[in-house]
CSV table of C-alpha atoms in Angstrom, one decimal:
chain,number,residue,atom,x,y,z
A,1,MET,CA,-95.2,-32.3,-30.4
A,2,LYS,CA,-93.8,-33.7,-33.6
A,3,LYS,CA,-95.9,-36.6,-34.7
A,4,PHE,CA,-94.3,-39.4,-37.2
A,5,ALA,CA,-95.4,-39.3,-40.5
A,6,GLY,CA,-96.4,-43.0,-40.4
A,7,ILE,CA,-99.2,-42.8,-43.1
A,8,ALA,CA,-97.0,-40.5,-45.1
A,9,LEU,CA,-94.4,-43.4,-44.7
A,10,THR,CA,-96.8,-46.1,-46.0
A,11,MET,CA,-97.9,-43.7,-48.9
A,12,VAL,CA,-94.3,-43.4,-50.0
A,13,MET,CA,-93.8,-47.2,-50.1
A,14,SER,CA,-96.7,-47.6,-51.7
A,15,VAL,CA,-96.7,-44.9,-54.5
A,16,GLY,CA,-92.9,-45.4,-55.0
A,17,VAL,CA,-90.5,-42.3,-55.6
A,18,LEU,CA,-92.4,-39.1,-56.4
A,19,ALA,CA,-89.5,-37.2,-57.9
A,20,GLY,CA,-90.4,-35.3,-60.9
A,21,CYS,CA,-94.1,-36.2,-60.1
A,22,GLY,CA,-95.3,-32.7,-61.2
A,23,THR,CA,-94.7,-31.7,-65.0
A,24,SER,CA,-94.6,-28.2,-64.2
A,25,ASN,CA,-93.6,-25.8,-61.4
A,26,ASN,CA,-96.7,-24.7,-59.8
A,27,SER,CA,-95.2,-21.4,-58.3
A,28,ASN,CA,-94.5,-20.3,-62.0
A,29,THR,CA,-97.4,-17.8,-62.1
A,30,SER,CA,-98.8,-15.6,-65.0
A,31,ALA,CA,-96.8,-12.5,-63.3
A,32,ASP,CA,-93.5,-14.3,-63.9
A,33,ALA,CA,-94.4,-15.1,-67.7
A,34,SER,CA,-95.5,-11.5,-68.3
A,35,ALA,CA,-92.7,-9.8,-66.4
A,36,ASN,CA,-90.3,-11.8,-68.3
A,37,ASN,CA,-91.8,-11.0,-71.7
A,38,ALA,CA,-91.7,-7.3,-70.6
A,39,ASN,CA,-88.0,-7.8,-70.1
A,40,SER,CA,-87.5,-9.5,-73.5
A,41,ALA,CA,-89.3,-6.6,-74.9
A,42,GLY,CA,-86.5,-4.0,-73.5
A,43,ASN,CA,-89.0,-2.8,-71.0
A,44,LYS,CA,-87.9,-1.7,-67.3
A,45,GLU,CA,-90.3,-3.8,-65.6
A,46,PRO,CA,-88.4,-6.1,-63.2
A,47,LYS,CA,-88.4,-9.6,-63.8
A,48,VAL,CA,-90.8,-11.4,-61.2
A,49,VAL,CA,-89.7,-14.5,-59.4
A,50,THR,CA,-92.6,-15.9,-57.4
A,51,ILE,CA,-91.6,-18.4,-54.6
A,52,SER,CA,-94.5,-20.5,-52.9
A,53,VAL,CA,-93.8,-21.1,-49.2
A,54,ARG,CA,-96.0,-23.6,-47.3
A,55,GLU,CA,-97.6,-21.4,-44.4
A,56,ASN,CA,-95.8,-21.8,-41.0
A,57,THR,CA,-97.0,-19.1,-38.9
A,58,TRP,CA,-95.3,-20.5,-35.3
A,59,GLY,CA,-93.5,-18.4,-33.3
A,60,ALA,CA,-91.8,-15.4,-35.9
A,61,ARG,CA,-91.7,-17.8,-38.8
A,62,LYS,CA,-94.1,-16.0,-41.3
A,63,ASP,CA,-93.1,-12.4,-40.2
A,64,ASN,CA,-89.4,-13.4,-40.9
A,65,PHE,CA,-90.0,-14.6,-44.2
A,66,ILE,CA,-92.1,-11.4,-44.9
A,67,GLU,CA,-89.2,-9.2,-43.9
A,68,ALA,CA,-86.6,-11.5,-45.9
A,69,GLU,CA,-88.8,-11.0,-49.0
A,70,LYS,CA,-88.2,-7.1,-48.3
A,71,ARG,CA,-84.5,-7.7,-47.7
A,72,THR,CA,-84.0,-9.9,-50.7
A,73,ASN,CA,-85.8,-7.5,-53.1
A,74,GLU,CA,-83.6,-4.7,-51.7
A,75,GLN,CA,-80.4,-7.0,-52.7
A,76,LEU,CA,-81.8,-7.7,-56.2
A,77,ALA,CA,-82.9,-4.4,-57.0
A,78,SER,CA,-79.7,-3.7,-59.0
A,79,GLU,CA,-80.5,-6.8,-61.0
A,80,ASN,CA,-84.1,-5.5,-61.9
A,81,VAL,CA,-85.5,-8.6,-60.1
A,82,GLN,CA,-88.3,-8.9,-57.7
A,83,VAL,CA,-89.2,-11.7,-55.7
A,84,LYS,CA,-92.9,-12.2,-54.4
A,85,LEU,CA,-93.9,-14.8,-51.8
A,86,ASP,CA,-97.0,-17.0,-52.6
A,87,TRP,CA,-98.3,-18.4,-49.3
A,88,TRP,CA,-99.7,-21.8,-49.4
A,89,PRO,CA,-101.9,-23.2,-46.3
A,90,GLY,CA,-99.9,-25.5,-43.9
A,91,ILE,CA,-100.8,-29.0,-44.1
A,92,GLY,CA,-99.7,-32.4,-42.3
A,93,ASP,CA,-97.1,-34.8,-44.0
A,94,ASP,CA,-99.9,-37.1,-45.2
A,95,GLU,CA,-101.3,-34.4,-47.2
A,96,LEU,CA,-98.0,-33.2,-48.3
A,97,VAL,CA,-97.8,-36.7,-49.9
A,98,LEU,CA,-100.9,-36.6,-51.7
A,99,GLN,CA,-100.3,-33.2,-53.0
A,100,ALA,CA,-97.0,-34.3,-54.4
A,101,GLN,CA,-98.9,-37.1,-56.3
A,102,ALA,CA,-101.0,-34.2,-57.9
A,103,GLY,CA,-97.8,-32.4,-58.7
A,104,LYS,CA,-98.0,-29.8,-56.2
A,105,VAL,CA,-95.1,-29.1,-54.2
A,106,ALA,CA,-94.2,-25.8,-52.6
A,107,ASP,CA,-90.9,-24.2,-53.0
A,108,VAL,CA,-90.0,-23.7,-49.7
A,109,PHE,CA,-91.6,-25.3,-46.4
A,110,ILE,CA,-90.5,-25.9,-42.8
A,111,ASN,CA,-90.7,-29.5,-41.1
A,112,SER,CA,-88.7,-31.7,-38.6
A,113,SER,CA,-85.0,-32.5,-39.1
A,114,VAL,CA,-86.3,-36.1,-39.0
A,115,ASP,CA,-88.4,-35.9,-41.8
A,116,ILE,CA,-85.4,-35.5,-44.5
A,117,GLY,CA,-85.6,-39.5,-45.2
A,118,TRP,CA,-88.9,-39.7,-46.0
A,119,GLU,CA,-89.3,-36.5,-47.9
A,120,LYS,CA,-86.5,-37.4,-50.0
A,121,ASP,CA,-87.7,-40.9,-50.8
A,122,ALA,CA,-91.1,-39.5,-51.7
A,123,GLY,CA,-89.4,-36.7,-53.9
A,124,LEU,CA,-90.8,-33.7,-52.0
A,125,ILE,CA,-87.4,-32.3,-51.6
A,126,ARG,CA,-84.4,-31.7,-53.6
A,127,ASP,CA,-80.7,-31.2,-52.8
A,128,ILE,CA,-79.4,-27.7,-51.6
A,129,ASP,CA,-75.5,-28.3,-51.6
A,130,TRP,CA,-75.0,-24.4,-51.5
A,131,VAL,CA,-75.5,-24.8,-47.6
A,132,LYS,CA,-71.9,-26.1,-47.4
A,133,ASP,CA,-70.7,-22.8,-49.0
A,134,SER,CA,-73.1,-20.3,-47.7
A,135,ALA,CA,-71.7,-17.6,-45.7
A,136,VAL,CA,-74.7,-18.0,-43.3
A,137,PHE,CA,-73.9,-21.3,-42.0
A,138,LYS,CA,-69.8,-20.8,-42.3
A,139,SER,CA,-69.4,-20.9,-38.3
A,140,VAL,CA,-72.2,-23.4,-37.3
A,141,PRO,CA,-71.0,-26.3,-34.9
A,142,ALA,CA,-70.3,-29.5,-36.9
A,143,SER,CA,-73.6,-31.0,-35.1
A,144,TYR,CA,-75.5,-28.8,-37.0
A,145,THR,CA,-73.7,-29.8,-40.4
A,146,ASN,CA,-74.4,-33.4,-39.6
A,147,ILE,CA,-78.2,-32.4,-39.0
A,148,MET,CA,-78.6,-30.8,-42.4
A,149,SER,CA,-76.9,-33.3,-44.3
A,150,TYR,CA,-78.2,-36.8,-45.5
A,151,ASP,CA,-77.1,-39.6,-47.7
A,152,GLY,CA,-74.3,-37.5,-49.4
A,153,HIS,CA,-75.9,-34.1,-49.8
A,154,TYR,CA,-77.6,-31.2,-47.9
A,155,TYR,CA,-81.3,-31.3,-47.7
A,156,GLY,CA,-82.2,-28.8,-45.2
A,157,ALA,CA,-81.2,-25.5,-43.9
A,158,ILE,CA,-81.5,-25.5,-40.1
A,159,GLN,CA,-84.0,-23.0,-38.8
A,160,ASP,CA,-84.2,-23.1,-35.2
A,161,MET,CA,-82.7,-25.1,-32.6
A,162,ASP,CA,-83.3,-26.4,-28.8
A,163,ALA,CA,-81.6,-28.3,-26.3
A,164,SER,CA,-83.2,-30.8,-23.6
A,165,PRO,CA,-82.4,-29.3,-19.9
A,166,VAL,CA,-84.1,-30.7,-16.9
A,167,PHE,CA,-86.1,-28.3,-15.1
A,168,ILE,CA,-85.9,-29.0,-11.4
A,169,SER,CA,-88.3,-27.3,-8.4
A,170,ARG,CA,-85.8,-25.2,-6.3
A,171,LYS,CA,-88.7,-25.2,-3.5
A,172,ALA,CA,-88.4,-29.1,-3.5
A,173,LEU,CA,-84.6,-29.1,-3.1
A,174,GLU,CA,-84.9,-26.4,-0.4
A,175,GLY,CA,-87.5,-28.7,1.0
A,176,ILE,CA,-85.2,-31.5,1.2
A,177,GLY,CA,-82.6,-29.6,2.9
A,178,TRP,CA,-80.5,-28.0,0.1
A,179,THR,CA,-78.5,-24.9,0.6
A,180,LYS,CA,-78.7,-22.1,-2.1
A,181,ASP,CA,-74.8,-22.8,-2.6
A,182,GLN,CA,-75.9,-26.6,-3.4
A,183,ILE,CA,-78.6,-25.6,-5.8
A,184,ASP,CA,-76.7,-23.1,-7.6
A,185,GLY,CA,-73.6,-25.4,-8.1
A,186,LEU,CA,-75.6,-28.6,-9.4
A,187,LYS,CA,-75.2,-27.8,-13.1
A,188,ALA,CA,-71.4,-27.7,-12.4
A,189,LYS,CA,-71.4,-31.1,-11.0
A,190,VAL,CA,-73.6,-32.3,-13.9
A,191,ASP,CA,-71.1,-31.1,-16.3
A,192,SER,CA,-68.3,-32.7,-14.6
A,193,GLY,CA,-70.0,-36.0,-14.0
A,194,GLU,CA,-70.1,-35.6,-10.4
A,195,PHE,CA,-73.9,-36.0,-10.1
A,196,THR,CA,-75.5,-38.6,-12.3
A,197,PHE,CA,-78.7,-39.8,-13.4
A,198,PRO,CA,-79.4,-42.2,-10.8
A,199,ASP,CA,-78.9,-39.3,-8.2
A,200,LEU,CA,-81.3,-37.6,-9.8
A,201,VAL,CA,-83.9,-40.2,-9.5
A,202,ASN,CA,-83.0,-40.6,-5.8
A,203,LEU,CA,-83.9,-36.8,-5.4
A,204,ALA,CA,-87.1,-37.2,-6.8
A,205,ASP,CA,-88.0,-40.2,-4.9
A,206,GLU,CA,-86.9,-38.4,-1.8
A,207,ALA,CA,-89.2,-35.4,-2.6
A,208,LYS,CA,-92.4,-37.2,-3.5
A,209,LYS,CA,-92.0,-39.5,-0.3
A,210,LYS,CA,-91.7,-36.4,1.9
A,211,LYS,CA,-94.6,-35.0,-0.1
A,212,LEU,CA,-93.0,-31.9,-1.5
A,213,VAL,CA,-94.5,-32.8,-5.1
A,214,LYS,CA,-97.1,-35.0,-6.5
A,215,THR,CA,-95.2,-36.3,-9.4
A,216,GLY,CA,-91.3,-37.3,-9.6
A,217,PHE,CA,-90.6,-36.6,-13.2
A,218,ALA,CA,-92.7,-35.5,-16.1
A,219,VAL,CA,-91.2,-35.8,-19.5
A,220,GLU,CA,-92.0,-34.8,-22.9
A,221,ASP,CA,-93.2,-38.0,-24.3
A,222,THR,CA,-92.0,-41.7,-23.5
A,223,ARG,CA,-89.6,-42.3,-26.3
A,224,PHE,CA,-87.6,-39.2,-24.4
A,225,GLU,CA,-84.1,-39.7,-26.2
A,226,GLY,CA,-82.3,-37.5,-23.5
A,227,TRP,CA,-82.6,-40.7,-21.2
A,228,ASN,CA,-81.7,-43.0,-24.0
A,229,TYR,CA,-78.2,-41.0,-24.6
A,230,ALA,CA,-77.6,-41.1,-20.6
A,231,PHE,CA,-77.5,-44.4,-20.4
A,232,ASP,CA,-75.4,-44.9,-23.8
A,233,PHE,CA,-78.2,-46.3,-25.7
A,234,VAL,CA,-77.1,-45.0,-29.0
A,235,ASN,CA,-79.9,-46.5,-31.6
A,236,TYR,CA,-78.3,-45.1,-34.9
A,237,ASP,CA,-75.2,-45.7,-36.7
A,238,ALA,CA,-74.6,-42.4,-39.0
A,239,ALA,CA,-71.8,-43.9,-41.2
A,240,GLN,CA,-73.6,-47.0,-42.2
A,241,ASN,CA,-77.0,-45.0,-42.2
A,242,LYS,CA,-78.6,-47.8,-40.1
A,243,MET,CA,-80.7,-48.4,-37.0
A,244,MET,CA,-78.9,-49.9,-34.3
A,245,LEU,CA,-80.6,-52.8,-32.0
A,246,THR,CA,-78.5,-52.8,-28.8
A,247,PRO,CA,-78.8,-54.4,-25.3
A,248,LYS,CA,-78.0,-50.9,-23.9
A,249,ALA,CA,-81.5,-50.6,-24.3
A,250,LYS,CA,-82.2,-52.7,-21.2
A,251,ASP,CA,-80.2,-50.1,-18.8
A,252,VAL,CA,-82.9,-47.6,-19.8
A,253,TYR,CA,-85.8,-50.1,-19.2
A,254,ALA,CA,-84.1,-50.8,-16.1
A,255,PHE,CA,-84.4,-47.4,-15.1
A,256,TRP,CA,-88.0,-46.9,-16.3
A,257,ALA,CA,-89.1,-50.1,-14.5
A,258,ASP,CA,-87.2,-48.8,-11.0
A,259,ALA,CA,-88.6,-45.5,-11.5
A,260,LYS,CA,-92.0,-47.0,-11.9
A,261,LYS,CA,-91.6,-49.1,-8.7
A,262,ARG,CA,-90.7,-46.3,-6.8
A,263,SER,CA,-93.7,-44.2,-7.7
A,264,VAL,CA,-91.1,-41.5,-9.0
A,265,ILE,CA,-93.3,-41.9,-12.8
A,266,ALA,CA,-96.8,-42.4,-12.9
A,267,GLU,CA,-98.4,-45.1,-15.4
A,268,ASN,CA,-99.8,-42.2,-17.2
A,269,ILE,CA,-96.7,-40.5,-17.5
A,270,GLY,CA,-97.1,-40.7,-21.6
A,271,ASP,CA,-100.3,-38.8,-21.3
A,272,VAL,CA,-99.1,-35.6,-19.7
A,273,ASP,CA,-97.5,-33.6,-22.4
A,274,THR,CA,-95.9,-30.4,-21.9
A,275,ASP,CA,-99.0,-28.3,-22.2
A,276,MET,CA,-100.6,-30.3,-19.1
A,277,SER,CA,-97.0,-30.2,-17.3
A,278,ALA,CA,-96.2,-26.4,-17.7
A,279,PRO,CA,-98.8,-25.4,-15.2
A,280,MET,CA,-98.3,-28.4,-13.2
A,281,PHE,CA,-94.6,-27.7,-12.6
A,282,VAL,CA,-95.7,-23.9,-12.2
A,283,LYS,CA,-97.8,-24.8,-9.2
A,284,GLY,CA,-95.0,-27.0,-7.6
A,285,GLU,CA,-96.6,-30.4,-8.4
A,286,ILE,CA,-93.7,-31.9,-10.5
A,287,PHE,CA,-90.1,-32.4,-9.0
A,288,ALA,CA,-88.1,-32.3,-12.5
A,289,GLN,CA,-89.5,-31.6,-16.0
A,290,PHE,CA,-87.6,-33.5,-18.9
A,291,ALA,CA,-88.5,-31.2,-21.7
A,292,ARG,CA,-86.8,-29.0,-24.7
A,293,THR,CA,-85.9,-25.3,-24.7
A,294,GLU,CA,-89.3,-24.0,-25.2
A,295,PHE,CA,-90.8,-25.4,-22.1
A,296,TYR,CA,-89.2,-22.2,-20.2
A,297,GLN,CA,-91.6,-20.2,-22.4
A,298,MET,CA,-94.1,-22.5,-21.8
A,299,MET,CA,-94.1,-21.9,-17.9
A,300,ARG,CA,-93.9,-18.2,-18.8
A,301,GLU,CA,-97.3,-18.5,-20.3
A,302,ALA,CA,-98.8,-20.8,-17.7
A,303,ASN,CA,-97.4,-18.1,-15.1
A,304,GLY,CA,-99.8,-15.4,-16.9
A,305,MET,CA,-96.3,-13.8,-17.5
A,306,LYS,CA,-96.1,-13.9,-21.3
A,307,ASP,CA,-95.9,-10.1,-21.5
A,308,ASP,CA,-93.5,-9.6,-18.4
A,309,VAL,CA,-90.4,-11.0,-18.9
A,310,GLN,CA,-88.7,-9.3,-15.8
A,311,ALA,CA,-91.3,-10.5,-13.5
A,312,TYR,CA,-91.0,-14.1,-14.9
A,313,ASN,CA,-87.0,-14.0,-14.8
A,314,THR,CA,-87.7,-13.2,-11.0
A,315,TRP,CA,-89.9,-15.9,-10.5
A,316,PHE,CA,-87.7,-18.4,-12.5
A,317,ASP,CA,-84.8,-17.5,-10.2
A,318,GLN,CA,-86.8,-18.1,-7.1
A,319,ASN,CA,-88.6,-21.3,-8.3
A,320,VAL,CA,-86.6,-23.2,-10.9
A,321,VAL,CA,-83.0,-24.7,-11.4
A,322,TRP,CA,-81.9,-26.1,-14.8
A,323,ILE,CA,-79.3,-28.6,-15.5
A,324,PRO,CA,-78.3,-30.8,-18.5
A,325,VAL,CA,-79.6,-34.3,-18.6
A,326,PRO,CA,-77.1,-36.2,-16.3
A,327,SER,CA,-75.0,-39.3,-17.5
A,328,ALA,CA,-76.0,-42.4,-15.5
A,329,THR,CA,-72.5,-43.1,-15.0
A,330,LYS,CA,-70.1,-41.5,-12.6
A,331,GLY,CA,-67.6,-39.2,-14.6
A,332,GLY,CA,-69.7,-39.2,-17.7
A,333,LYS,CA,-70.7,-36.5,-20.3
A,334,PRO,CA,-74.2,-34.8,-20.0
A,335,VAL,CA,-76.3,-35.3,-22.7
A,336,SER,CA,-78.8,-33.4,-24.7
A,337,TYR,CA,-81.3,-34.2,-27.8
A,338,SER,CA,-83.4,-31.9,-30.3
A,339,ASN,CA,-85.9,-32.3,-32.9
A,340,PRO,CA,-84.8,-28.8,-35.0
A,341,ALA,CA,-86.7,-27.4,-37.6
A,342,MET,CA,-85.8,-27.3,-41.2
A,343,ILE,CA,-86.2,-25.4,-44.2
A,344,PHE,CA,-86.7,-27.6,-46.9
A,345,VAL,CA,-86.8,-26.7,-50.9
A,346,GLY,CA,-89.2,-28.4,-53.0
A,347,SER,CA,-88.4,-30.6,-55.8
A,348,SER,CA,-89.9,-28.5,-58.3
A,349,VAL,CA,-87.4,-25.6,-57.7
A,350,ASP,CA,-84.9,-25.9,-60.8
A,351,ASP,CA,-81.2,-24.5,-61.0
A,352,GLU,CA,-82.4,-21.2,-62.6
A,353,LYS,CA,-84.8,-20.6,-59.7
A,354,MET,CA,-82.4,-22.0,-56.7
A,355,PRO,CA,-80.3,-18.5,-56.4
A,356,TYR,CA,-83.3,-16.6,-55.7
A,357,VAL,CA,-84.6,-19.5,-53.0
A,358,GLN,CA,-81.1,-19.5,-51.6
A,359,LYS,CA,-80.9,-15.5,-51.0
A,360,LEU,CA,-84.6,-15.8,-49.6
A,361,ILE,CA,-83.5,-18.8,-47.1
A,362,GLU,CA,-80.3,-16.7,-46.2
A,363,ASN,CA,-82.3,-13.9,-45.1
A,364,VAL,CA,-84.5,-15.6,-43.3
A,365,LEU,CA,-81.6,-16.6,-41.0
A,366,ALA,CA,-80.4,-13.3,-40.6
A,367,PRO,CA,-79.2,-12.9,-36.9
A,368,ASP,CA,-82.0,-10.2,-35.9
A,369,LEU,CA,-84.6,-12.4,-37.5
A,370,GLN,CA,-83.4,-15.5,-35.7
A,371,ILE,CA,-83.9,-13.7,-32.0
A,372,ASN,CA,-87.3,-12.3,-33.3
A,373,HIS,CA,-87.9,-16.0,-33.5
A,374,THR,CA,-86.2,-16.9,-30.2
A,375,VAL,CA,-88.4,-14.4,-28.4
A,376,ALA,CA,-91.7,-15.3,-29.7
A,377,SER,CA,-91.0,-19.2,-29.8
A,378,GLY,CA,-88.7,-20.0,-27.0
A,379,LYS,CA,-86.3,-21.7,-29.5
A,380,LEU,CA,-82.5,-21.1,-29.6
A,381,PRO,CA,-80.9,-19.3,-33.0
A,382,VAL,CA,-78.6,-21.4,-34.9
A,383,THR,CA,-75.5,-19.1,-35.8
A,384,PRO,CA,-73.2,-17.7,-33.3
A,385,GLU,CA,-73.8,-14.2,-34.7
A,386,ALA,CA,-77.3,-14.2,-33.7
A,387,GLN,CA,-76.2,-15.2,-30.0
A,388,GLU,CA,-74.3,-11.5,-30.5
A,389,ASP,CA,-77.7,-9.9,-30.5
A,390,ALA,CA,-77.9,-7.6,-27.4
A,391,ARG,CA,-81.7,-9.3,-27.0
A,392,PHE,CA,-80.3,-12.6,-26.8
A,393,LYS,CA,-77.6,-11.8,-24.0
A,394,GLU,CA,-80.3,-10.0,-21.8
A,395,MET,CA,-82.2,-13.4,-21.7
A,396,SER,CA,-79.8,-15.2,-19.3
A,397,PHE,CA,-81.5,-18.7,-19.5
A,398,TYR,CA,-81.5,-18.8,-23.3
A,399,LYS,CA,-77.9,-17.3,-23.0
A,400,ASP,CA,-76.5,-19.7,-20.5
A,401,HIS,CA,-77.8,-22.9,-21.6
A,402,ALA,CA,-76.7,-22.5,-25.5
A,403,TYR,CA,-73.7,-24.2,-24.7
A,404,LEU,CA,-75.8,-27.5,-24.7
A,405,VAL,CA,-76.2,-27.4,-28.3
A,406,GLU,CA,-72.5,-28.3,-29.0
A,407,PHE,CA,-73.4,-31.8,-27.9
A,408,THR,CA,-77.0,-32.1,-28.4
A,409,LYS,CA,-78.0,-35.2,-30.4
A,410,THR,CA,-80.9,-35.5,-32.9
A,411,ARG,CA,-83.3,-38.0,-34.0
A,412,PRO,CA,-81.9,-39.7,-37.3
A,413,ALA,CA,-83.7,-38.8,-40.5
A,414,LEU,CA,-83.9,-42.5,-41.6
A,415,PRO,CA,-87.4,-43.3,-42.1
A,416,ASP,CA,-87.3,-46.6,-40.2
A,417,TYR,CA,-86.7,-44.7,-37.2
A,418,ALA,CA,-90.4,-44.3,-36.4
A,419,VAL,CA,-90.8,-48.0,-36.8
A,420,PHE,CA,-87.7,-48.5,-34.4
A,421,THR,CA,-89.0,-46.2,-32.2
A,422,LYS,CA,-92.5,-47.8,-31.9
A,423,GLY,CA,-90.9,-50.9,-31.1
A,424,TYR,CA,-89.1,-49.1,-28.3
A,425,THR,CA,-92.1,-47.4,-26.8
A,426,LEU,CA,-93.9,-50.9,-26.6
A,427,GLY,CA,-91.3,-51.8,-24.1
A,428,ILE,CA,-92.0,-48.7,-22.0
A,429,ASP,CA,-95.7,-49.1,-22.0
A,430,ALA,CA,-95.4,-52.8,-20.9
A,431,ILE,CA,-93.4,-51.3,-17.9
A,432,LEU,CA,-95.9,-48.6,-17.3
A,433,THR,CA,-99.2,-50.7,-17.6
A,434,LYS,CA,-98.1,-54.5,-17.0
A,435,ASN,CA,-95.2,-54.2,-14.5
A,436,ALA,CA,-93.1,-55.8,-17.2
A,437,THR,CA,-89.3,-56.2,-16.5
A,438,ALA,CA,-86.3,-54.7,-18.2
A,439,GLU,CA,-86.0,-58.0,-19.9
A,440,GLU,CA,-89.3,-58.6,-20.9
A,441,ALA,CA,-89.6,-55.0,-22.2
A,442,TYR,CA,-86.2,-55.5,-24.3
A,443,GLU,CA,-88.0,-58.8,-25.6
A,444,LEU,CA,-91.1,-57.0,-27.0
A,445,PHE,CA,-88.7,-54.1,-28.6
A,446,GLU,CA,-86.4,-56.9,-30.1
A,447,LYS,CA,-89.4,-58.7,-31.5
A,448,GLU,CA,-91.2,-55.7,-32.9
A,449,VAL,CA,-87.9,-54.4,-34.6
A,450,LYS,CA,-86.5,-57.6,-36.2
A,451,GLN,CA,-90.3,-58.0,-37.6
A,452,ASN,CA,-90.7,-54.7,-39.1
A,453,VAL,CA,-87.4,-52.8,-39.8
A,454,PRO,CA,-86.0,-54.4,-42.8
A,455,ALA,CA,-82.8,-56.5,-42.0
A,456,ASP,CA,-80.6,-54.5,-44.6
A,457,HIS,CA,-81.4,-51.1,-42.6
A,458,LEU,CA,-80.5,-52.6,-39.2
A,459,ILE,CA,-77.4,-53.5,-37.0
A,460,ILE,CA,-78.2,-56.0,-34.2
A,461,GLU,CA,-75.8,-56.1,-31.4
A,462,GLU,CA,-75.8,-59.3,-29.2
């Protein structure tokens, strides 16, 4: 689960903007220099361009970069240029800032979309406006374009995507008395706005009272944005690039308070992360799990079926039904949120080197390599072309819920978001541990935000 770079943000504010902090590009190795000298002397030796990549081995990311290196060099052969990857160890956000202070910034690295703002302010990354005209991204949804751009420029190339379905125990619904047709038709009712969030709460309450499950809801974390959007609590104004403090948060807090009172959620809900809840859900202990796409694969591993996809799909069809997060109001649209990964380009990459970096990144996002990552990680591909891959079409869960990304919202890249969300979760903690009311929770939230989010970065709605 992605942690906010709280210490990193403090460092950024204390040391100021680090752009240009490195006087030399650490990726320019002696191999680059010797190859260039050889070329100037008329030799046939290729020009070597070394690109440092901050190691990220999760899913198929590293394998994809290695294959992309191979494809890039095939494309550059006619130019007598050879790209070589220089692998750097993966480190946390705070260490990224410390290394930047020392002038050591990788040419390419992967981080969350929410990190764009503070990374830009810290001088870790540079603009990559070539994304706007790249053939790779020509057909991605507008929501992806919005994710990759910030403050008037493109700063990230989206690497993978997910959505936030609700996984519901089919066995629990059957225990309540639902028929197969009712269960299979649930998603359509959510899409049309006929089935609402309060309806889902009532089902969880009923399942728990009948002892069909031990827990009503499990959730990725207590700031779960999917719930916020369902209640129309929108906390960010993209046009003004400001956080929004709005009384709509009270509606979300009212849900939390009601769910806690009815024991649909437990006091320790924030401690039960997806690693813990996946085996619980598999055992039938949870009525509904609010999580991202990757939870589908986490259940497969919890089932001991990591290498037996066919058997897992049979189990899934018999035990699970998924829906989008329903709207809290009748006739409302379902919602979804994501925290996609971005490929960033380090500030030390100059315009001369950028075309090679661009070609490498575009090859990383080749349709077949995206699906390699989907198979390994459970994340969704980011381009329609990748969704045409036969392997993707064979994975019914991924194929069927890919439409969610068309309306999936993302966390804002504004650095103040971490502070804002801390205030929001203080209200939730008060409800869970101190039986606070929705009004009391909102008062805590409001006080925290007004004290710690700069006034010129905040819109307050009364």
